[in-house]
Amino acid sequence: MPLGTVIGISFGIALVVFLWCNFFLKVYLRRKLEGEEPLRWYHSFYVRFVSTRAKASENLEEISSSVQKEDKTVGGEIEEGDGTVNSSLAALDDPEPKSLSMFQKLKKKAFHGLNQDITTKTEDVENLHDKSTRYDSKTEQLFCTLQILTACFASFAHGSNDVANAIGPLTTIYYIWQHGMVDVTGQSPVPVWILAYGGIAIDIGLLTYGYKVMATLGNNICYVSPSRGFSLSLGTSLTVLTCSKLGMPISTTHCITGATTAAGLCSGGGVKSINWKILGLIASSWILTLPAAGVVSGAIFALIINSPHKL
């Protein structure tokens, strides 16, 4: 599309989100808070975002302070009161009933990843973070909004790259099954249902166990502040989108891990700011998955060609 069209669409979406948040969502939340109605889990994201702003409304500040009653804010950084549980999201849920229906149990199981704490601090993690330079709280607060934008950017890059890597082989298999031949041109169309399947599958994975990746990359490898998060998200997004445009099948996970490591090395403590043990485990898992996938696929193929019922 022309650059003017792209800019127009971007500003149009931003305007719709702005109008929605300021003239509907904020009014809706204020009405519920004044009526002392419980908030749902999906309200918490907006409350958390607005509560970090200096000009947040009084009602939203009150609910944020009540949610974080066990937290204490020091220089713009939030430290857990007991060092084990961050209840910022879970406290906004409705009180759990004594008996849950089957649907409620399935819903709780499906959405359990949304309420997981990824910033639990142990002594080792705190010692690791202490080796990094801490910047002015106002500077970090400025990068909070920018990090949200680059996180959206990174999400788009993640979907455009990893979903394509996953559905590429599936599309080829489907084409061979449908036409009985191999597409030597490499230009076979991708059905819409396969695109939807890939997008839904990656969302389910992020929803259920994505918090484990967030905890490792965002807390356990090195100290990640908003300014560092902005830098590594933007660097990863530009790398992934450029390679996707060039048709190079790179891994988003590899890129974000490398970006996180680089941000840690530039954090002031050098090599001491990085948890090299976790990085070693991550690298070894990448290496082991290649021969493991080869052995499994080879065994499956051997069973097929040696089957007495082969075509």
C-alpha positions as a Python dict, from the first residue, in 0.01 Angstrom:
ca = {
    (1, 'M'): (0, 0, 0),
    (2, 'P'): (110, 362, -46),
    (3, 'L'): (283, 520, 253),
    (4, 'G'): (2, 776, 293),
    (5, 'T'): (-258, 499, 315),
    (6, 'V'): (-53, 312, 577),
    (7, 'I'): (-12, 628, 788),
    (8, 'G'): (-383, 707, 755),
    (9, 'I'): (-485, 358, 869),
    (10, 'S'): (-242, 372, 1164),
    (11, 'F'): (-368, 708, 1285),
    (12, 'G'): (-727, 596, 1230),
    (13, 'I'): (-681, 291, 1453),
    (14, 'A'): (-506, 505, 1715),
    (15, 'L'): (-797, 753, 1711),
    (16, 'V'): (-1053, 476, 1758),
    (17, 'V'): (-858, 331, 2054),
    (18, 'F'): (-823, 679, 2209),
    (19, 'L'): (-1195, 753, 2178),
    (20, 'W'): (-1286, 409, 2313),
    (21, 'C'): (-1062, 438, 2621),
    (22, 'N'): (-1145, 798, 2714),
    (23, 'F'): (-1515, 819, 2635),
    (24, 'F'): (-1633, 467, 2710),
    (25, 'L'): (-1393, 247, 2903),
    (26, 'K'): (-1288, 511, 3158),
    (27, 'V'): (-1650, 614, 3217),
    (28, 'Y'): (-1757, 251, 3244),
    (29, 'L'): (-1486, 165, 3496),
    (30, 'R'): (-1557, 474, 3706),
    (31, 'R'): (-1926, 380, 3722),
    (32, 'K'): (-1843, 28, 3836),
    (33, 'L'): (-1596, 151, 4096),
    (34, 'E'): (-1841, 403, 4241),
    (35, 'G'): (-2100, 127, 4263),
    (36, 'E'): (-1840, -97, 4430),
    (37, 'E'): (-1887, -362, 4164),
    (38, 'P'): (-1609, -619, 4115),
    (39, 'L'): (-1390, -580, 3810),
    (40, 'R'): (-1322, -854, 3561),
    (41, 'W'): (-974, -976, 3473),
    (42, 'Y'): (-972, -790, 3139),
    (43, 'H'): (-1030, -456, 3315),
    (44, 'S'): (-704, -496, 3504),
    (45, 'F'): (-484, -420, 3205),
    (46, 'Y'): (-639, -78, 3159),
    (47, 'V'): (-636, -4, 3532),
    (48, 'R'): (-269, -101, 3555),
    (49, 'F'): (-176, 114, 3255),
    (50, 'V'): (-367, 421, 3366),
    (51, 'S'): (-248, 392, 3725),
    (52, 'T'): (111, 444, 3608),
    (53, 'R'): (25, 779, 3456),
    (54, 'A'): (77, 1093, 3663),
    (55, 'K'): (-264, 1233, 3566),
    (56, 'A'): (-471, 922, 3631),
    (57, 'S'): (-818, 980, 3770),
    (58, 'E'): (-869, 962, 4148),
    (59, 'N'): (-1093, 655, 4134),
    (60, 'L'): (-845, 461, 3924),
    (61, 'E'): (-562, 555, 4157),
    (62, 'E'): (-765, 433, 4455),
    (63, 'I'): (-833, 94, 4298),
    (64, 'S'): (-470, 62, 4190),
    (65, 'S'): (-344, 140, 4540),
    (66, 'S'): (-585, -108, 4695),
    (67, 'V'): (-474, -376, 4447),
    (68, 'Q'): (-109, -310, 4529),
    (69, 'K'): (-158, -277, 4905),
    (70, 'E'): (120, -530, 4967),
    (71, 'D'): (356, -354, 4726),
    (72, 'K'): (571, -52, 4796),
    (73, 'T'): (689, 189, 4529),
    (74, 'V'): (1049, 306, 4554),
    (75, 'G'): (1178, 552, 4293),
    (76, 'G'): (924, 442, 4036),
    (77, 'E'): (1013, 76, 4072),
    (78, 'I'): (765, -165, 4232),
    (79, 'E'): (896, -414, 4483),
    (80, 'E'): (678, -692, 4623),
    (81, 'G'): (609, -675, 4993),
    (82, 'D'): (674, -1041, 5064),
    (83, 'G'): (891, -1114, 4761),
    (84, 'T'): (681, -1408, 4651),
    (85, 'V'): (342, -1306, 4519),
    (86, 'N'): (235, -1020, 4294),
    (87, 'S'): (-143, -1007, 4322),
    (88, 'S'): (-197, -714, 4088),
    (89, 'L'): (-405, -916, 3844),
    (90, 'A'): (-549, -1186, 4065),
    (91, 'A'): (-689, -932, 4314),
    (92, 'L'): (-910, -785, 4043),
    (93, 'D'): (-1091, -1111, 3985),
    (94, 'D'): (-1427, -1188, 4136),
    (95, 'P'): (-1411, -1383, 4462),
    (96, 'E'): (-1382, -1749, 4379),
    (97, 'P'): (-1705, -1935, 4454),
    (98, 'K'): (-1697, -2241, 4670),
    (99, 'S'): (-1830, -2467, 4396),
    (100, 'L'): (-1737, -2418, 4031),
    (101, 'S'): (-1931, -2545, 3734),
    (102, 'M'): (-1760, -2747, 3464),
    (103, 'F'): (-1750, -2440, 3237),
    (104, 'Q'): (-1598, -2227, 3511),
    (105, 'K'): (-1332, -2490, 3579),
    (106, 'L'): (-1242, -2508, 3211),
    (107, 'K'): (-1235, -2128, 3189),
    (108, 'K'): (-1010, -2102, 3494),
    (109, 'K'): (-777, -2363, 3349),
    (110, 'A'): (-767, -2195, 3007),
    (111, 'F'): (-695, -1848, 3144),
    (112, 'H'): (-462, -1942, 3428),
    (113, 'G'): (-168, -1796, 3239),
    (114, 'L'): (-309, -1444, 3268),
    (115, 'N'): (-280, -1438, 3646),
    (116, 'Q'): (70, -1576, 3686),
    (117, 'D'): (339, -1372, 3855),
    (118, 'I'): (651, -1345, 3640),
    (119, 'T'): (851, -1111, 3866),
    (120, 'T'): (896, -1330, 4173),
    (121, 'K'): (1234, -1231, 4316),
    (122, 'T'): (1470, -1479, 4472),
    (123, 'E'): (1803, -1394, 4627),
    (124, 'D'): (1992, -1500, 4315),
    (125, 'V'): (1769, -1290, 4088),
    (126, 'E'): (1800, -986, 4312),
    (127, 'N'): (2179, -1018, 4321),
    (128, 'L'): (2178, -1042, 3943),
    (129, 'H'): (1958, -734, 3905),
    (130, 'D'): (2168, -533, 4151),
    (131, 'K'): (2459, -548, 3908),
    (132, 'S'): (2265, -343, 3651),
    (133, 'T'): (2250, 36, 3640),
    (134, 'R'): (1917, 189, 3748),
    (135, 'Y'): (1808, 498, 3559),
    (136, 'D'): (1592, 790, 3667),
    (137, 'S'): (1233, 688, 3740),
    (138, 'K'): (1092, 963, 3517),
    (139, 'T'): (1298, 832, 3227),
    (140, 'E'): (1173, 479, 3283),
    (141, 'Q'): (815, 606, 3311),
    (142, 'L'): (851, 774, 2973),
    (143, 'F'): (956, 443, 2819),
    (144, 'C'): (653, 262, 2967),
    (145, 'T'): (428, 392, 2690),
    (146, 'L'): (695, 343, 2424),
    (147, 'Q'): (747, -15, 2538),
    (148, 'I'): (377, -86, 2488),
    (149, 'L'): (407, 32, 2128),
    (150, 'T'): (716, -179, 2057),
    (151, 'A'): (550, -478, 2229),
    (152, 'C'): (263, -449, 1979),
    (153, 'F'): (523, -421, 1705),
    (154, 'A'): (698, -734, 1834),
    (155, 'S'): (368, -924, 1853),
    (156, 'F'): (300, -847, 1488),
    (157, 'A'): (650, -958, 1393),
    (158, 'H'): (614, -1275, 1600),
    (159, 'G'): (293, -1371, 1425),
    (160, 'S'): (418, -1287, 1076),
    (161, 'N'): (730, -1498, 1123),
    (162, 'D'): (658, -1791, 1354),
    (163, 'V'): (312, -1864, 1219),
    (164, 'A'): (454, -1866, 866),
    (165, 'N'): (732, -2105, 971),
    (166, 'A'): (476, -2341, 1122),
    (167, 'I'): (212, -2338, 848),
    (168, 'G'): (463, -2359, 559),
    (169, 'P'): (516, -2737, 588),
    (170, 'L'): (147, -2789, 668),
    (171, 'T'): (47, -2600, 353),
    (172, 'T'): (283, -2815, 145),
    (173, 'I'): (141, -3136, 290),
    (174, 'Y'): (-215, -3016, 228),
    (175, 'Y'): (-129, -2925, -132),
    (176, 'I'): (21, -3269, -200),
    (177, 'W'): (-280, -3442, -42),
    (178, 'Q'): (-522, -3230, -247),
    (179, 'H'): (-349, -3242, -586),
    (180, 'G'): (-136, -3556, -566),
    (181, 'M'): (174, -3369, -677),
    (182, 'V'): (451, -3144, -545),
    (183, 'D'): (441, -2774, -622),
    (184, 'V'): (788, -2720, -767),
    (185, 'T'): (727, -2348, -816),
    (186, 'G'): (686, -2285, -441),
    (187, 'Q'): (396, -2050, -510),
    (188, 'S'): (107, -2264, -388),
    (189, 'P'): (-163, -2049, -222),
    (190, 'V'): (-212, -2077, 152),
    (191, 'P'): (-575, -2150, 245),
    (192, 'V'): (-735, -1905, 486),
    (193, 'W'): (-831, -2180, 730),
    (194, 'I'): (-464, -2279, 766),
    (195, 'L'): (-369, -1918, 840),
    (196, 'A'): (-647, -1901, 1100),
    (197, 'Y'): (-537, -2233, 1249),
    (198, 'G'): (-180, -2111, 1285),
    (199, 'G'): (-285, -1783, 1446),
    (200, 'I'): (-524, -1948, 1691),
    (201, 'A'): (-270, -2216, 1783),
    (202, 'I'): (6, -1967, 1863),
    (203, 'D'): (-240, -1758, 2067),
    (204, 'I'): (-341, -2063, 2270),
    (205, 'G'): (23, -2137, 2341),
    (206, 'L'): (92, -1780, 2451),
    (207, 'L'): (-223, -1771, 2662),
    (208, 'T'): (-154, -2091, 2852),
    (209, 'Y'): (225, -2108, 2891),
    (210, 'G'): (351, -1779, 2754),
    (211, 'Y'): (412, -1654, 3108),
    (212, 'K'): (695, -1906, 3146),
    (213, 'V'): (880, -1749, 2855),
    (214, 'M'): (805, -1401, 2994),
    (215, 'A'): (945, -1498, 3333),
    (216, 'T'): (1266, -1635, 3182),
    (217, 'L'): (1335, -1357, 2933),
    (218, 'G'): (1190, -1069, 3132),
    (219, 'N'): (1321, -1150, 3477),
    (220, 'N'): (1566, -1436, 3507),
    (221, 'I'): (1826, -1369, 3236),
    (222, 'C'): (1900, -1008, 3328),
    (223, 'Y'): (1738, -696, 3469),
    (224, 'V'): (1480, -563, 3222),
    (225, 'S'): (1341, -213, 3279),
    (226, 'P'): (1105, -24, 3044),
    (227, 'S'): (1395, 144, 2863),
    (228, 'R'): (1568, -190, 2811),
    (229, 'G'): (1242, -358, 2715),
    (230, 'F'): (1181, -89, 2453),
    (231, 'S'): (1526, -143, 2306),
    (232, 'L'): (1513, -521, 2285),
    (233, 'S'): (1155, -528, 2152),
    (234, 'L'): (1233, -276, 1879),
    (235, 'G'): (1557, -449, 1783),
    (236, 'T'): (1385, -787, 1765),
    (237, 'S'): (1092, -653, 1564),
    (238, 'L'): (1309, -482, 1304),
    (239, 'T'): (1524, -794, 1263),
    (240, 'V'): (1231, -1036, 1234),
    (241, 'L'): (1024, -821, 997),
    (242, 'T'): (1325, -754, 774),
    (243, 'C'): (1405, -1124, 749),
    (244, 'S'): (1038, -1210, 696),
    (245, 'K'): (1024, -963, 409),
    (246, 'L'): (1337, -1122, 259),
    (247, 'G'): (1192, -1471, 303),
    (248, 'M'): (1451, -1584, 556),
    (249, 'P'): (1302, -1837, 807),
    (250, 'I'): (1459, -1711, 1129),
    (251, 'S'): (1334, -1773, 1482),
    (252, 'T'): (1172, -1496, 1684),
    (253, 'T'): (1274, -1673, 2004),
    (254, 'H'): (1638, -1671, 1900),
    (255, 'C'): (1618, -1301, 1817),
    (256, 'I'): (1452, -1194, 2143),
    (257, 'T'): (1697, -1404, 2345),
    (258, 'G'): (1992, -1244, 2169),
    (259, 'A'): (1842, -897, 2216),
    (260, 'T'): (1785, -962, 2586),
    (261, 'T'): (2143, -1081, 2627),
    (262, 'A'): (2275, -772, 2449),
    (263, 'A'): (2065, -543, 2668),
    (264, 'G'): (2201, -720, 2975),
    (265, 'L'): (2561, -682, 2860),
    (266, 'C'): (2503, -306, 2817),
    (267, 'S'): (2339, -269, 3158),
    (268, 'G'): (2650, -156, 3341),
    (269, 'G'): (2764, -483, 3495),
    (270, 'G'): (2895, -644, 3178),
    (271, 'V'): (2909, -1022, 3180),
    (272, 'K'): (2813, -1025, 3548),
    (273, 'S'): (2468, -885, 3458),
    (274, 'I'): (2375, -1204, 3271),
    (275, 'N'): (2258, -1538, 3405),
    (276, 'W'): (2477, -1753, 3184),
    (277, 'K'): (2343, -2076, 3330),
    (278, 'I'): (1995, -2011, 3195),
    (279, 'L'): (2136, -1899, 2860),
    (280, 'G'): (2332, -2224, 2844),
    (281, 'L'): (2018, -2427, 2909),
    (282, 'I'): (1831, -2234, 2639),
    (283, 'A'): (2111, -2285, 2385),
    (284, 'S'): (2137, -2656, 2466),
    (285, 'S'): (1762, -2698, 2418),
    (286, 'W'): (1792, -2539, 2073),
    (287, 'I'): (2071, -2780, 1981),
    (288, 'L'): (1894, -3089, 2116),
    (289, 'T'): (1566, -3018, 1936),
    (290, 'L'): (1732, -3059, 1593),
    (291, 'P'): (1852, -3419, 1630),
    (292, 'A'): (1544, -3506, 1835),
    (293, 'A'): (1312, -3389, 1558),
    (294, 'G'): (1526, -3573, 1302),
    (295, 'V'): (1516, -3901, 1496),
    (296, 'V'): (1139, -3884, 1549),
    (297, 'S'): (1059, -3796, 1188),
    (298, 'G'): (1300, -4063, 1061),
    (299, 'A'): (1139, -4327, 1283),
    (300, 'I'): (792, -4231, 1161),
    (301, 'F'): (904, -4249, 798),
    (302, 'A'): (1068, -4589, 857),
    (303, 'L'): (742, -4722, 1000),
    (304, 'I'): (549, -4594, 700),
    (305, 'I'): (773, -4741, 431),
    (306, 'N'): (797, -5077, 612),
    (307, 'S'): (425, -5101, 673),
    (308, 'P'): (256, -5399, 501),
    (309, 'H'): (-40, -5174, 418),
    (310, 'K'): (157, -4909, 227),
    (311, 'L'): (15, -4794, -107),
}
